[in-house]
mmCIF file of C-alpha atoms in Angstrom:
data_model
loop_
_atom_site.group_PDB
_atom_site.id
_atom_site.type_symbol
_atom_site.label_atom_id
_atom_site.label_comp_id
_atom_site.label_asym_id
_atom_site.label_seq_id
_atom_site.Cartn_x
_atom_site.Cartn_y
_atom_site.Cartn_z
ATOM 1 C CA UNK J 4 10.676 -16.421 12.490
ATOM 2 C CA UNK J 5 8.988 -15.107 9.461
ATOM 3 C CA UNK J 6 5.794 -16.541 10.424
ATOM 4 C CA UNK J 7 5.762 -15.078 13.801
ATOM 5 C CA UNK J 8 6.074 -12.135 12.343
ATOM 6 C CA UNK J 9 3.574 -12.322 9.996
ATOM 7 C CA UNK J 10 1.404 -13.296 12.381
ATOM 8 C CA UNK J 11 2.232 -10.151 14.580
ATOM 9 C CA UNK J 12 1.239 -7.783 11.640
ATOM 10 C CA UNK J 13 -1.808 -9.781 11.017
ATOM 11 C CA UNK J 14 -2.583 -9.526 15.058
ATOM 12 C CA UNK J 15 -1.789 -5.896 14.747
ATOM 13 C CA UNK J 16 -4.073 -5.167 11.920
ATOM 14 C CA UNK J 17 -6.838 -6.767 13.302
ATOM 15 C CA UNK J 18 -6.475 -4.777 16.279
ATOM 16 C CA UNK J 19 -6.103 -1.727 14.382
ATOM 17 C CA UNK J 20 -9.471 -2.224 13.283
ATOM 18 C CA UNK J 21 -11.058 -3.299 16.505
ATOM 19 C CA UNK J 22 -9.814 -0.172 18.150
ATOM 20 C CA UNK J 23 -11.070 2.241 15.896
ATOM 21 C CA UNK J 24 -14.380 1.252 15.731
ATOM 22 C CA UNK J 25 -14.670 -0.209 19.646
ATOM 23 C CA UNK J 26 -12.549 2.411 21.052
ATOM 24 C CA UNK J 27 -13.858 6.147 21.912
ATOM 25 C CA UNK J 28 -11.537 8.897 21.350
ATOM 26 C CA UNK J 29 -10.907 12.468 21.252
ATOM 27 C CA UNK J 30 -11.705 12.866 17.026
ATOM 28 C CA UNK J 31 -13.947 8.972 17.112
ATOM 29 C CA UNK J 32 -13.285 7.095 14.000
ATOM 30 C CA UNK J 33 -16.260 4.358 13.611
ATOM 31 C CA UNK J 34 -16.719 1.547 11.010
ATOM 32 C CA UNK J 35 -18.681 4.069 8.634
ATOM 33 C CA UNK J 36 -15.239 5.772 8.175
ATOM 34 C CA UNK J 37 -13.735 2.551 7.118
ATOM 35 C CA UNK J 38 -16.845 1.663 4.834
ATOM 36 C CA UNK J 39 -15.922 5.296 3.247
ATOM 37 C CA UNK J 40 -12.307 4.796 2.591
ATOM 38 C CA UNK J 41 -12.402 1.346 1.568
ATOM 39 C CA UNK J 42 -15.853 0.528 -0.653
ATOM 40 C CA UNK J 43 -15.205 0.333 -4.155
ATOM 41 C CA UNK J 44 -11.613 1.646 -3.757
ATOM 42 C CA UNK J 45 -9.868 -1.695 -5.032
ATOM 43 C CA UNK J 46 -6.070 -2.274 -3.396
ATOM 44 C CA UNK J 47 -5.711 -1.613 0.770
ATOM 45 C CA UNK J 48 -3.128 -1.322 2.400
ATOM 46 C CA UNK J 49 -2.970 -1.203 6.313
ATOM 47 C CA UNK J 50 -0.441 0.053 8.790
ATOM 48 C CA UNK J 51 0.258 0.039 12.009
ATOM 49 C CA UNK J 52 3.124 1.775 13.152
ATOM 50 C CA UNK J 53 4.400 2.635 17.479
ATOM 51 C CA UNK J 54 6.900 4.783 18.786
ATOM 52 C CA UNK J 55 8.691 5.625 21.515
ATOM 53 C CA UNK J 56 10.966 8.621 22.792
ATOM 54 C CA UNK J 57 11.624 11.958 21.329
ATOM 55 C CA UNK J 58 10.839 11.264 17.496
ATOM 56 C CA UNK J 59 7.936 8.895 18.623
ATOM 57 C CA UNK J 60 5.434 10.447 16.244
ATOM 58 C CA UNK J 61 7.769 10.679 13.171
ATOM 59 C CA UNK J 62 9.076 6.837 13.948
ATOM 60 C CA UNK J 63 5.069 5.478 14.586
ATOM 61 C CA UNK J 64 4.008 7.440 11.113
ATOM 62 C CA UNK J 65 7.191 6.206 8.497
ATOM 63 C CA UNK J 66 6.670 2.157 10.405
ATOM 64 C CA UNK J 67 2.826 2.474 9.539
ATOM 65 C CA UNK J 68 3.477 4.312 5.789
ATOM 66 C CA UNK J 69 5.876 1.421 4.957
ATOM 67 C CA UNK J 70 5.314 -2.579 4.672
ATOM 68 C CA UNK J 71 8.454 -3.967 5.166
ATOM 69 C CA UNK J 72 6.732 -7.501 4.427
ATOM 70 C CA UNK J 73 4.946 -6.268 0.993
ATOM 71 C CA UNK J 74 7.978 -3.848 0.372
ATOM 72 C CA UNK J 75 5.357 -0.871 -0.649
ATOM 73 C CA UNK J 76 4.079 2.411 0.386
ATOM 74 C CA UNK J 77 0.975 4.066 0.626
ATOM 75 C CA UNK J 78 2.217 6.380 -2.036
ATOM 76 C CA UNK J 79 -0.384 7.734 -3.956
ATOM 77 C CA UNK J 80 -3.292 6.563 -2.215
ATOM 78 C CA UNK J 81 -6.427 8.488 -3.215
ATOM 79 C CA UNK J 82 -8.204 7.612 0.251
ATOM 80 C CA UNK J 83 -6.864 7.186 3.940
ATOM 81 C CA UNK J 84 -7.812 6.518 7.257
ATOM 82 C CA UNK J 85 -5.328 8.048 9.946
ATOM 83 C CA UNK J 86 -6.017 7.306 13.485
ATOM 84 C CA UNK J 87 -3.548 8.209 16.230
ATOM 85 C CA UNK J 88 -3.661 6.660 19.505
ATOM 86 C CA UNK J 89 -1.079 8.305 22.599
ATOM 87 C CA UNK J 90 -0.914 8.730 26.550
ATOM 88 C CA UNK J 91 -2.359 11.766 27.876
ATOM 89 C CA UNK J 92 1.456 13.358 27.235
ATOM 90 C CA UNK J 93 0.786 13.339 23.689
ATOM 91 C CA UNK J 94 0.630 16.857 21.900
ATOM 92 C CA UNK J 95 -1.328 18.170 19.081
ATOM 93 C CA UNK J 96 1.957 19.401 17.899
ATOM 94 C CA UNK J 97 3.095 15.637 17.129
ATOM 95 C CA UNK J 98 -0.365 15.183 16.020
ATOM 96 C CA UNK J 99 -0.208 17.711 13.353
ATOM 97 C CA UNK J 100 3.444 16.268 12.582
ATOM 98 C CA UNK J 101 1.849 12.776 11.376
ATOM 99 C CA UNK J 102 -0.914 14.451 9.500
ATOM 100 C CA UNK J 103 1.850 16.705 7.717
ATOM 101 C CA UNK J 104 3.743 13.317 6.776
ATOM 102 C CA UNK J 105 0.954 11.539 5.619
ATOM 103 C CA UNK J 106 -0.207 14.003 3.517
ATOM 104 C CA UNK J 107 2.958 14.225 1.562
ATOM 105 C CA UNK J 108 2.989 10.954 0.221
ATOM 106 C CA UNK J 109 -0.250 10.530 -0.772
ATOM 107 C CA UNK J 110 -2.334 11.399 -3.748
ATOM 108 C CA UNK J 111 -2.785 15.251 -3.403
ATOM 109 C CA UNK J 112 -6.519 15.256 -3.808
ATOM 110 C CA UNK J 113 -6.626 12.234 -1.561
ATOM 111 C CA UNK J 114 -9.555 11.913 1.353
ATOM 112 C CA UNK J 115 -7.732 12.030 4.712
ATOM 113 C CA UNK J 116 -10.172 10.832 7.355
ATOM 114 C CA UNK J 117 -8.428 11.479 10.704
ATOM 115 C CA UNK J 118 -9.146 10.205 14.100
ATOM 116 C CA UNK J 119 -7.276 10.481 17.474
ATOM 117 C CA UNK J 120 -7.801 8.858 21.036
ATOM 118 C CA UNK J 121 -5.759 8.982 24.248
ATOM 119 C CA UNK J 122 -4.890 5.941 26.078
ATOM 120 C CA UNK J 123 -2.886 6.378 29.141
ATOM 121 C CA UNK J 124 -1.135 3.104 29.457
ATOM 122 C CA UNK J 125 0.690 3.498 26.623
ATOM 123 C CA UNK J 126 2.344 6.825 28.388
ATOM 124 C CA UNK J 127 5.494 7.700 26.093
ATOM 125 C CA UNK J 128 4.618 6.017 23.164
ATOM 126 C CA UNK J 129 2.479 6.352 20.081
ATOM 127 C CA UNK J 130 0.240 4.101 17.880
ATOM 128 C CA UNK J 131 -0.203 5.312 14.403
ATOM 129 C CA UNK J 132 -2.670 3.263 12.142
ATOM 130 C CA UNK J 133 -3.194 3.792 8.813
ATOM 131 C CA UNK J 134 -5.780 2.554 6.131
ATOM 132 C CA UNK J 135 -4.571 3.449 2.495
ATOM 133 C CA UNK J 136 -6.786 2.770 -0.750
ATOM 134 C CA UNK J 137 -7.534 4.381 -4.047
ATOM 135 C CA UNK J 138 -3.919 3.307 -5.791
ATOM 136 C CA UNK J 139 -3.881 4.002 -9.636
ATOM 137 C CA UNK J 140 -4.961 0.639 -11.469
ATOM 138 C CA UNK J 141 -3.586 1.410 -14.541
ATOM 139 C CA UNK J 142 -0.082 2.296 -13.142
ATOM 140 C CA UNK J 143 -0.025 -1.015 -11.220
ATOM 141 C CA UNK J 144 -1.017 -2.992 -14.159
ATOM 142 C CA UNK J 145 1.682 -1.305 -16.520
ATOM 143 C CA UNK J 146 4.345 -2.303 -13.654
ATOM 144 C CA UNK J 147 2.961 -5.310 -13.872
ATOM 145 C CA UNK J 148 3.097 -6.065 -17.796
ATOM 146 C CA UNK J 149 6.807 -4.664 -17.824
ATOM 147 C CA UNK J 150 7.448 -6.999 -15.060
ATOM 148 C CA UNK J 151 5.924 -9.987 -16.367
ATOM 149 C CA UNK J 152 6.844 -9.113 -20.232
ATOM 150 C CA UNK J 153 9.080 -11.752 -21.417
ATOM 151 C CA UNK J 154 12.840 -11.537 -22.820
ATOM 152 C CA UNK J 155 12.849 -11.275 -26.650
ATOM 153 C CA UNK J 156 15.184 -13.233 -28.723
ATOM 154 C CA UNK J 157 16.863 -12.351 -32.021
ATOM 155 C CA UNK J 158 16.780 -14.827 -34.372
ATOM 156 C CA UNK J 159 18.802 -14.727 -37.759
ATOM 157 C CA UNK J 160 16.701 -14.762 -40.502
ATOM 158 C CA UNK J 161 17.595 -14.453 -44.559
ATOM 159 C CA UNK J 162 16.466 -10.624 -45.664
ATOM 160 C CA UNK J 163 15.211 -12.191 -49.184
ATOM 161 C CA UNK J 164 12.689 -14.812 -47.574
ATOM 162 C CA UNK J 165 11.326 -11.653 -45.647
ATOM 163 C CA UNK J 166 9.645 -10.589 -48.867
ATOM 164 C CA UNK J 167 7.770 -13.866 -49.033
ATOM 165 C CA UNK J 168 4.641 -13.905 -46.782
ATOM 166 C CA UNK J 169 5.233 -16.107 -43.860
ATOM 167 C CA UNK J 170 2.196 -18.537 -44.478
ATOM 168 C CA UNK J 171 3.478 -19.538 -48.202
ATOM 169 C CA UNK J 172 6.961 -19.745 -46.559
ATOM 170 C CA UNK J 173 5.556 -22.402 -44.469
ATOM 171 C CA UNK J 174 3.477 -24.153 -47.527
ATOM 172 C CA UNK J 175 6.943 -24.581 -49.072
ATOM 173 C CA UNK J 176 9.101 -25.606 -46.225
ATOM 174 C CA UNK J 177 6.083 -28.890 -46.137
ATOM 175 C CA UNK J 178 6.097 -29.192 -49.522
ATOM 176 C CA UNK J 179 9.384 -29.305 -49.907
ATOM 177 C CA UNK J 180 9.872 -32.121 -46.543
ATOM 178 C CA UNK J 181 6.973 -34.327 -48.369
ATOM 179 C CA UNK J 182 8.476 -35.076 -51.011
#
């Protein structure tokens, strides 16, 4: 089971892709976009996100902001690629609504490159893909020290000997075993 469904976000990312660059829309996305966001930006995330129904913008964005598999967000991302692909019933209303929820969780400076297309066989639902990159470094390389950082033990040790330096306490402890 958890390969299929790896494989479906791997099929769905690669898709992703394929449509935004193969795919004309209303606001055209095109592989120069993706160069932009991602060269020289380090970490990517990608997400792809669908909805259907009332909240169908709002339930596309949040599945495409959030890997369930890698258990992160695209919080703080200093670069993103939003495209948003919807039936011809789809209103620049919801489209603003995606923008607005994107923009929230990333980096406020952050360089939102936005796309949209219309695609009417997918009538009452919405695709929402998402290309996030720019993450702080150094904040995921202190998580990672603090993660990785092992436990510390206490060990009892006699206050007087501390006064010794530790290299002649080690001279004496062989001395002392030689003979």
């Amino acid at each position: 089971e958890a390969f299929r469904i790896a494989d479906e976000v791997l099929r769905q990312g690669v898709q992703g892709i394929s449509d935004l660059i193969a795919v004309p829309g209303l606001i055209n996305l095109d592989f120069a976009d993706v160069k932009a966001i991602m060269q020289g930006a380090g970490t990517a995330l990608m997400g792809v996100g669908m909805g259907r129904g009332l909240n169908r913008m709002v339930e596309a964005t949040e599945a495409a902001i959030v890997s369930p598999l890698l258990e992160t967000t695209i919080d703080g991302a200093k670069g993103v690629l939003l495209n948003i692909t919807g039936g011809s019933d789809m209103s620049l209303l919801e489209i603003n609504e995606a923008a607005d929820t994107i923009a929230k969780v990333v980096h406020p400076d952050a360089n939102i490159i936005f796309g949209a297309s219309v695609n009417d066989k997918l009538k009452d639902k919405v695709l929402v893909t998402v290309i996030a990159t720019g993450f702080d470094k150094q904040d995921t390389y202190k998580k990672s020290l603090i993660q990785s950082r092992p436990e510390l033990t206490y060990v009892d040790v006699d206050e007087d000997e501390l006064d010794i330096p530790s290299f002649l306490r080690r001279q004496a402890k062989r001395h002392f075993v030689r003979k």
